[in-house]
Coordinates of C-alpha atoms in Angstrom, one line a residue:
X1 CA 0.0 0.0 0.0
X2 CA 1.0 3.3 -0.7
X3 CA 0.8 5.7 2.8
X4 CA 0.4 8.7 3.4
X5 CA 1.3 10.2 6.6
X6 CA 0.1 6.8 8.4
X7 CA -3.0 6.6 6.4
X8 CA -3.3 4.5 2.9
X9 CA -4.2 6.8 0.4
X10 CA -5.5 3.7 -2.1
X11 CA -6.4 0.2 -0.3
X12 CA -6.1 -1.2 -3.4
X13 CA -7.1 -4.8 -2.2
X14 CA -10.7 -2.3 -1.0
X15 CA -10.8 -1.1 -4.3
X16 CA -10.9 -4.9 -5.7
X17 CA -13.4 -5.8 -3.3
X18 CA -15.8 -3.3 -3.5
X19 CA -15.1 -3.3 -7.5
X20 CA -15.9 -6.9 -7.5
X21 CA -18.4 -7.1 -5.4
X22 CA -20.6 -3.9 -7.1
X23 CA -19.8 -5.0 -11.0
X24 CA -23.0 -6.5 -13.0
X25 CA -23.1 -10.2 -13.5
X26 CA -22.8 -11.0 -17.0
X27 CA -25.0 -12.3 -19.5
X28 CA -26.8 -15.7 -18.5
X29 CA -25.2 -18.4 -20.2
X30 CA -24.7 -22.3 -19.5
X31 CA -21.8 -23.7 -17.7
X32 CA -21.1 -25.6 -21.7
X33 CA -22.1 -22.3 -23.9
X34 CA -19.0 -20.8 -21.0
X35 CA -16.8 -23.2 -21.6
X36 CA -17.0 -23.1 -25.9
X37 CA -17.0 -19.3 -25.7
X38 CA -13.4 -19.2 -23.8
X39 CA -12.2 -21.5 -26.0
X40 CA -13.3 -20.5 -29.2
X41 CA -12.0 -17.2 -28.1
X42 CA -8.3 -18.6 -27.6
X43 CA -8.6 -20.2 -31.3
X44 CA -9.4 -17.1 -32.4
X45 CA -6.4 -15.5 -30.3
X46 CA -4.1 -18.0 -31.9
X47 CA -5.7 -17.7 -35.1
X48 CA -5.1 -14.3 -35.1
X49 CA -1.7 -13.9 -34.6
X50 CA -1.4 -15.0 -38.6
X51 CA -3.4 -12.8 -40.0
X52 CA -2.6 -9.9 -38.4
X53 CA 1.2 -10.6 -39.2
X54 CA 0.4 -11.7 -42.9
X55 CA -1.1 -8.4 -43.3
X56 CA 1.1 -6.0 -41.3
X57 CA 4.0 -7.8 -42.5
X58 CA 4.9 -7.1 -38.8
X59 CA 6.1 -10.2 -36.5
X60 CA 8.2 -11.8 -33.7
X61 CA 8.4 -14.8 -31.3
X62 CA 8.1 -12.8 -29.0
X63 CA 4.2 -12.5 -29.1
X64 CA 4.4 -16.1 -28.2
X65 CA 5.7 -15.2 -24.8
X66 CA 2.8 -12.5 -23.8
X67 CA 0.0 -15.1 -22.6
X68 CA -3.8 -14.8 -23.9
X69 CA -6.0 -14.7 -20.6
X70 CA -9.6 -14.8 -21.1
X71 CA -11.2 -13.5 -18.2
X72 CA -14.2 -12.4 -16.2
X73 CA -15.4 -9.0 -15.0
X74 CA -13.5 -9.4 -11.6
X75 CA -10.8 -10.8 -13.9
X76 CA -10.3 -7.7 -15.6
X77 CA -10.5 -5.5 -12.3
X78 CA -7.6 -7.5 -10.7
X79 CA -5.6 -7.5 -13.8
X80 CA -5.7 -3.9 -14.1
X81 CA -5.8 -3.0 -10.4
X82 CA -1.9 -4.9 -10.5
X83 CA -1.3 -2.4 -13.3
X84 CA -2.9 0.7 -11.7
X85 CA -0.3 0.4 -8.9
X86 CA 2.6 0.1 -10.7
X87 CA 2.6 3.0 -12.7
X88 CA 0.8 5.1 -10.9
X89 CA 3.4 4.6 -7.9
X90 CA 5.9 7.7 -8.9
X91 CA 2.6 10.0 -8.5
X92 CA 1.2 8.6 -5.1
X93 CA 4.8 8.8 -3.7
X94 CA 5.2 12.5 -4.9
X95 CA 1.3 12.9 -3.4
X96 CA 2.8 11.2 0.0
X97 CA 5.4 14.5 -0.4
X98 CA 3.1 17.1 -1.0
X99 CA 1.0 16.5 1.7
X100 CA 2.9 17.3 4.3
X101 CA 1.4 19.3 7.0
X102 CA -1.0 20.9 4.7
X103 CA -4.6 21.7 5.1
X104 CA -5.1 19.6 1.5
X105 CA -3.1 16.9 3.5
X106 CA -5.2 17.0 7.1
X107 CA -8.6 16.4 5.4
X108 CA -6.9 13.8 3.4
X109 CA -5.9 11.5 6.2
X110 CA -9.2 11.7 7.5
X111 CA -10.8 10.2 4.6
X112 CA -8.2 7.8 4.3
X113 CA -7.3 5.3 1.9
X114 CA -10.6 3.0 2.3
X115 CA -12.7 5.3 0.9
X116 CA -10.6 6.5 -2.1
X117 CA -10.4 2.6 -2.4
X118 CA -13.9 2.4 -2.5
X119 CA -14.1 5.0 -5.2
X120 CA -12.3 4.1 -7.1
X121 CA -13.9 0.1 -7.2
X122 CA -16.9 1.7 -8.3
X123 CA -15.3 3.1 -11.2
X124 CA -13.8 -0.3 -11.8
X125 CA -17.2 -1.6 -11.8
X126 CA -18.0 0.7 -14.6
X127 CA -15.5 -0.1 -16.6
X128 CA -15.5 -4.2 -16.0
X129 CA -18.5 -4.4 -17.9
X130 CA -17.6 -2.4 -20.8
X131 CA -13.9 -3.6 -22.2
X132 CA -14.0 -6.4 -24.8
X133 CA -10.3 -6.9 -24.7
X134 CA -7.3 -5.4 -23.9
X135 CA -3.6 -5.7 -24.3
X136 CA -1.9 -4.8 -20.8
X137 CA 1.1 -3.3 -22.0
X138 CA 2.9 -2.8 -18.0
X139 CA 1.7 -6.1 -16.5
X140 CA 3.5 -6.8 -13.5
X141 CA 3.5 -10.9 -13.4
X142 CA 1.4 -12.7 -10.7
X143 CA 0.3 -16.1 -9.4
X144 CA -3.1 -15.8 -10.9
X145 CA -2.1 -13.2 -13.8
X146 CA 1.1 -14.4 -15.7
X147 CA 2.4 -11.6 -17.7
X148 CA 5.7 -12.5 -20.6
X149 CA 9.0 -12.7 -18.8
X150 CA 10.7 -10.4 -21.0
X151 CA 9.0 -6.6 -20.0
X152 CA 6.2 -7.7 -19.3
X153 CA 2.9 -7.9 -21.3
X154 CA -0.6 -9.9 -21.8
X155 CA -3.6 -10.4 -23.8
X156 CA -6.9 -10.1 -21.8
X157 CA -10.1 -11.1 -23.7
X158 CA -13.0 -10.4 -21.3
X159 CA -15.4 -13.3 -22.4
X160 CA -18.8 -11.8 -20.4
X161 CA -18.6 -8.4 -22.6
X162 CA -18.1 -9.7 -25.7
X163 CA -21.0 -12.2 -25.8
X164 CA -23.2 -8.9 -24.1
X165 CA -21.8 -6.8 -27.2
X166 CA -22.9 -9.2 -29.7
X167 CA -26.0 -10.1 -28.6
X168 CA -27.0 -6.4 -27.9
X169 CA -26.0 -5.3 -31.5
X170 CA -27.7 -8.7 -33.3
X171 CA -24.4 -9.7 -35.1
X172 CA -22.9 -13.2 -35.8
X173 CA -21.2 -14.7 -32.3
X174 CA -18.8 -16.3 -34.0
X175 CA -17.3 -13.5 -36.7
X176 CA -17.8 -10.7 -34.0
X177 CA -15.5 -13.1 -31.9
X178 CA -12.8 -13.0 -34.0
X179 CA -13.5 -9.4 -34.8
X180 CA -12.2 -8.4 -31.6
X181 CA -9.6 -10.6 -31.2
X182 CA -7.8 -9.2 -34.4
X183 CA -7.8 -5.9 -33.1
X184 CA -6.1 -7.2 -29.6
X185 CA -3.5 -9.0 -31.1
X186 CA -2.5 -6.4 -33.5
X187 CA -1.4 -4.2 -30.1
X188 CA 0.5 -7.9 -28.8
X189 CA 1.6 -7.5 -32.4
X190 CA 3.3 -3.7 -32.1
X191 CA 4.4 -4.0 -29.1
X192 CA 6.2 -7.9 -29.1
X193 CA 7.5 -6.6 -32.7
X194 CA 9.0 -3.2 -31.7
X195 CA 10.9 -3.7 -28.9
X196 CA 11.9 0.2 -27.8
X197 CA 7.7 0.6 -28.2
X198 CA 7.2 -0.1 -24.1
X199 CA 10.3 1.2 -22.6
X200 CA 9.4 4.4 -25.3
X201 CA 5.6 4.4 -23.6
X202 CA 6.7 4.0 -20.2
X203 CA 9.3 6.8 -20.5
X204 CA 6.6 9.5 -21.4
X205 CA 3.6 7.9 -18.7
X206 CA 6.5 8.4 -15.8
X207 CA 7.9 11.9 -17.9
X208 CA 4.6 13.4 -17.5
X209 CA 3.7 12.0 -14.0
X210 CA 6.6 13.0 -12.7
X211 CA 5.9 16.7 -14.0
X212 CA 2.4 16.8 -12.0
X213 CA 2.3 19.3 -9.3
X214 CA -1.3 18.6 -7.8
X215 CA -2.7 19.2 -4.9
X216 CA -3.8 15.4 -3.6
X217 CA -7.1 16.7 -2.4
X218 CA -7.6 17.7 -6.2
X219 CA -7.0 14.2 -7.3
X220 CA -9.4 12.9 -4.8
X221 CA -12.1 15.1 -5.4
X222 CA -12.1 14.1 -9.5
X223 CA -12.4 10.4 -8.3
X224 CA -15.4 10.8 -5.7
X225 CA -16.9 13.1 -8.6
X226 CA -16.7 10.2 -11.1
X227 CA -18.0 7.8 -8.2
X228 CA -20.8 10.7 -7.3
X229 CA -22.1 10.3 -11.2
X230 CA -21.8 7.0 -11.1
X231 CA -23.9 6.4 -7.9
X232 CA -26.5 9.5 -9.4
X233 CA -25.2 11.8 -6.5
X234 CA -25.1 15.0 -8.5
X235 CA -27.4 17.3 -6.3
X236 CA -31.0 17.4 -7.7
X237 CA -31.4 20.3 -10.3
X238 CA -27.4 20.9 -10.6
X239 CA -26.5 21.2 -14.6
X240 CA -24.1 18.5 -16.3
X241 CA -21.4 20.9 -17.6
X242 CA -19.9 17.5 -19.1
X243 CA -17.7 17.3 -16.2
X244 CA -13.5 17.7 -16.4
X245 CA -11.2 14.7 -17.6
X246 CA -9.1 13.4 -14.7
X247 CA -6.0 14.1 -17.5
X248 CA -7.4 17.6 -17.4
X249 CA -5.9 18.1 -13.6
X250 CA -2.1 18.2 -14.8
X251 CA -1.5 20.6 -17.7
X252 CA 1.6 22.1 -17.1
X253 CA 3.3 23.1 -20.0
X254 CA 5.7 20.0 -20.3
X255 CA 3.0 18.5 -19.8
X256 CA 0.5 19.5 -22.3
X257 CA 3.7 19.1 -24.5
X258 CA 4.6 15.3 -23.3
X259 CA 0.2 15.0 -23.6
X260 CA 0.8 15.8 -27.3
X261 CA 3.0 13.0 -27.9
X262 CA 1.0 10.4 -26.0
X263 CA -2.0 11.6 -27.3
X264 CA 0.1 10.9 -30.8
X265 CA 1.5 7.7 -30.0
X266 CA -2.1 6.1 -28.6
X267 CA -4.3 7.2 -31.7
X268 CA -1.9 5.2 -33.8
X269 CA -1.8 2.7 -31.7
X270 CA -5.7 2.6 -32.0
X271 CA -5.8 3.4 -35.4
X272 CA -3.9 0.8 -36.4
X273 CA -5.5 -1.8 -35.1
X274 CA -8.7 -0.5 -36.2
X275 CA -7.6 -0.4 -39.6
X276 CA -5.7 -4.1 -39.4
X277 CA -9.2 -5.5 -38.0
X278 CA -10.9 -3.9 -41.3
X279 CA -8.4 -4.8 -43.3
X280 CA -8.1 -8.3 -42.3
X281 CA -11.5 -8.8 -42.0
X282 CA -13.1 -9.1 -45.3
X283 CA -11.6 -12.2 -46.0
X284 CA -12.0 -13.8 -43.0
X285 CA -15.1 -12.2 -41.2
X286 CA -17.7 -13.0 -43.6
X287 CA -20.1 -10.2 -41.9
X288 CA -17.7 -8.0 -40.8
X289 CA -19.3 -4.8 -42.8
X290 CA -22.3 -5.4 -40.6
X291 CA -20.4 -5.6 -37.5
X292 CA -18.5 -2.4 -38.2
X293 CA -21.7 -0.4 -38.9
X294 CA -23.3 -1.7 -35.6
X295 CA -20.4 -1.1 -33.7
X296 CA -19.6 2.2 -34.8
X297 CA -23.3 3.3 -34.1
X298 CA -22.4 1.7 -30.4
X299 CA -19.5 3.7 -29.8
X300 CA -21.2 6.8 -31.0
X301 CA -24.2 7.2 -28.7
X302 CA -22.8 5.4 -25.4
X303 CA -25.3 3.4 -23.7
X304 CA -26.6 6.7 -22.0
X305 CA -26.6 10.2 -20.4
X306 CA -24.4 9.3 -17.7
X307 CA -22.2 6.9 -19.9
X308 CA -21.5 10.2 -22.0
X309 CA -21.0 12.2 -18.7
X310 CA -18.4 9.2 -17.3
X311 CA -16.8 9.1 -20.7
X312 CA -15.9 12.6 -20.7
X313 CA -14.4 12.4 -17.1
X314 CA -12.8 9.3 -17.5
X315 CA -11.2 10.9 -20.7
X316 CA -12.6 7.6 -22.8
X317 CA -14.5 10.2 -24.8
X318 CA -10.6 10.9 -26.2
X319 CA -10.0 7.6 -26.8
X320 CA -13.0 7.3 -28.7
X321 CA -11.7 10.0 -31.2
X322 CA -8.4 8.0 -31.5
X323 CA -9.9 5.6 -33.2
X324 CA -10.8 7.7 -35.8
X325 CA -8.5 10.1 -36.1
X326 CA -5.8 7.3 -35.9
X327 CA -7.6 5.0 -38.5
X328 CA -8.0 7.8 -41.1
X329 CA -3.9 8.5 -40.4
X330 CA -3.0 4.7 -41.4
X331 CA -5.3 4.6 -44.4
X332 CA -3.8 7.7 -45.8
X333 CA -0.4 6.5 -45.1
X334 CA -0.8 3.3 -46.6
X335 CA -2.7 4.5 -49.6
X336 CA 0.1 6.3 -50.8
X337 CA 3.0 4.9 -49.5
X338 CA 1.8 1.2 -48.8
X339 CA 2.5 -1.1 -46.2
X340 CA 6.3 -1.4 -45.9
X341 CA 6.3 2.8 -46.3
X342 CA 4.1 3.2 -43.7
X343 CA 6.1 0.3 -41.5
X344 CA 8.8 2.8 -40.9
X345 CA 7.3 4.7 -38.6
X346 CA 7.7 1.7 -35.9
X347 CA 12.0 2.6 -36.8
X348 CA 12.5 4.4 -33.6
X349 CA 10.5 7.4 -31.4
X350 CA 11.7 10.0 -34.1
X351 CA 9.6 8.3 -36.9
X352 CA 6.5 8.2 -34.6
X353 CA 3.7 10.6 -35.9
X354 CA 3.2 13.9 -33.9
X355 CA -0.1 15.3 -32.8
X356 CA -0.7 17.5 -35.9
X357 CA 0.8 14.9 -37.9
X358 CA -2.1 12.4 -37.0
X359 CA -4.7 15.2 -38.5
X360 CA -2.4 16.0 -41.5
X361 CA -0.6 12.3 -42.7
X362 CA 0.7 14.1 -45.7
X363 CA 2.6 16.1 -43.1
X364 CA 4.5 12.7 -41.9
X365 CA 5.2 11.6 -45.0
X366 CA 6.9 14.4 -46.3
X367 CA 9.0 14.8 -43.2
X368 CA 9.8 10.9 -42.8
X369 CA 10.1 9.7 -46.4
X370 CA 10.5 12.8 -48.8
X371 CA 13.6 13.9 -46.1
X372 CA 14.8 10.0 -46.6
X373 CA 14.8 10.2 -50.1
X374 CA 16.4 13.4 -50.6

């Protein structure tokens, strides 16, 4: 645990708990319909790794060392609970500074860490039921969760949610199955086959926490805003401004600059795999243009008002616009330079798009090839 001044600032093993314990139960299914949906969903892991490396041209061994988990809900929330305390540990310990003998500091040992733990498992909650899949890119090895031995890394496909997702949008189980497992393994795909791609990811997350200069009373107040939302505790007649991101907190200017970058670096990530899954798809998701409409339409409207609101404070509504502004970047880039041109941008961190790049791809290929070639 991570203390501050003789009180826990997170119980993380609360967080878990109270995470677990508040999450929805899944869809009903059989014991036997269970059992076939894990495993047709580690085929389709395994079948995956082919076809996204046949069509990126991108590959390694490696990717066989990063383990597919398909999980549950609670699955999910332990997984990235382990994750949440690793690299968030440089910004609670420069909290545990701060605090001090402050005012921000007093109120904050008061509360204590059980009810930031709390908190923060009902934003778990929220989120538990709403991931398909994920690849955990700073996995810290467990017991329960093993993670690849070299840096790190695994594949979580969170069975429950995808068999919701496909029976809510009316699609084929089977082809929406492997829809989502092509765009998982083509992030096990960059990261196993560009090996600075973590320790380049890493460096910024720790740059730009280590830049924050926030009050700790600040950070807590955002959490127990997204919790209020989420348990409909906004006072009765108060207007929904949209709320402010958590990211919003720390915008220094090295920050907004290192923000840039990451911003950059995710919505190709996203992008990418996006595109991949489209790409791929056609000849091997024989309703994949259905599923792409439906889902799109999805991830447009959220499932409601207060989805929107949580979005927008969890900063997911950003991620949302990754997608798209990442997968029109790749499309570009491929379309006129093709696969192998648009493969050197995994060469190092200097070939990476920036932010105004991703909105202009002509931009990076003028400054990455035409510079080249000259």
């Amino acid at each position: 645990m991570t203390s501050i001044g003789g009180a826990e600032m997170v119980d993380w093993n609360l967080a878990v708990a109270t995470a677990t314990r508040l999450v929805r139960p899944g869809p009903e299914v059989t014991r036997d319909e269970a059992r076939a949906v894990v495993a047709e969903l580690r085929r389709h892991a395994k079948a995956s790794e082919e076809h996204v490396r046949g069509f990126t041209r991108l590959g390694t061994d490696e990717a066989h060392d990063t383990p597919v988990l398909v999980v549950d809900r609670p699955g999910w929330v332990r997984a990235n609970v382990a994750g949440f305390r690793e690299l968030l540990k440089p910004l609670l310990d420069k909290m545990q500074q701060r605090r001090g003998g402050g005012p921000g500091g007093a109120v904050l040992g008061a509360v204590g860490g059980k009810v930031t733990g709390v908190e923060l498992g009902m934003l778990l909650s929220f989120l538990a039921s709403r991931v398909l899949g994920q690849y955990e890119t700073f996995a810290p090895a467990t017991r329960e969760l093993p993670a690849g031995s070299n840096g790190g890394g695994r594949l979580l496909l969170v069975a429950p949610n995808v068999v919701h997702v496909e029976r809510e949008l009316d699609v084929d189980p089977h082809d929406f199955r492997l829809w989502v497992c092509l765009h998982e393994e083509t992030h096990r795909t960059q990261f196993t086959a560009v090996p600075w791609l973590r320790d380049h990811l890493e460096g910024e997350i720790q740059s730009f926490l280590a830049e924050t200069d926030v009050d700790p009373m600040t950070v807590l107040e955002r959490i127990r805003e997204a919790a209020q939302s989420l348990a409909g505790g906004r006072p009765e007649g108060e207007e929904d401004d949209g709320g402010h991101s958590l990211v919003e907190l720390v915008q220094s200017p090295a920050q907004r600059e290192i923000l840039g970058r990451l911003t950059a670096v995710m919505s190709l990530l996203e992008g990418h795999a996006d595109f991949v899954m489209d790409g791929v798809g056609p000849a091997v998701v024989p309703s994949v243009g259905e599923i792409r409409e439906k889902f799109q339409q999805r991830r447009a409207r959220g499932a409601s008002r207060l989805d929107v609101a949580l979005r927008k404070l969890l900063g997911l509504d950003a991620k949302l616009r990754q997608y798209k502004d990442g997968e029109r970047f790749v499309r570009s880039v491929v379309e006129e330079v093709g696969m192998d041109g648009f493969n050197r941008i995994w060469t190092s961190p200097n070939t990476l798009p920036t932010k105004s790049e991703i909105s202009k791809p002509a931009d990076w290929v003028a400054r990455v090839h035409r510079k080249a070639e000259s």
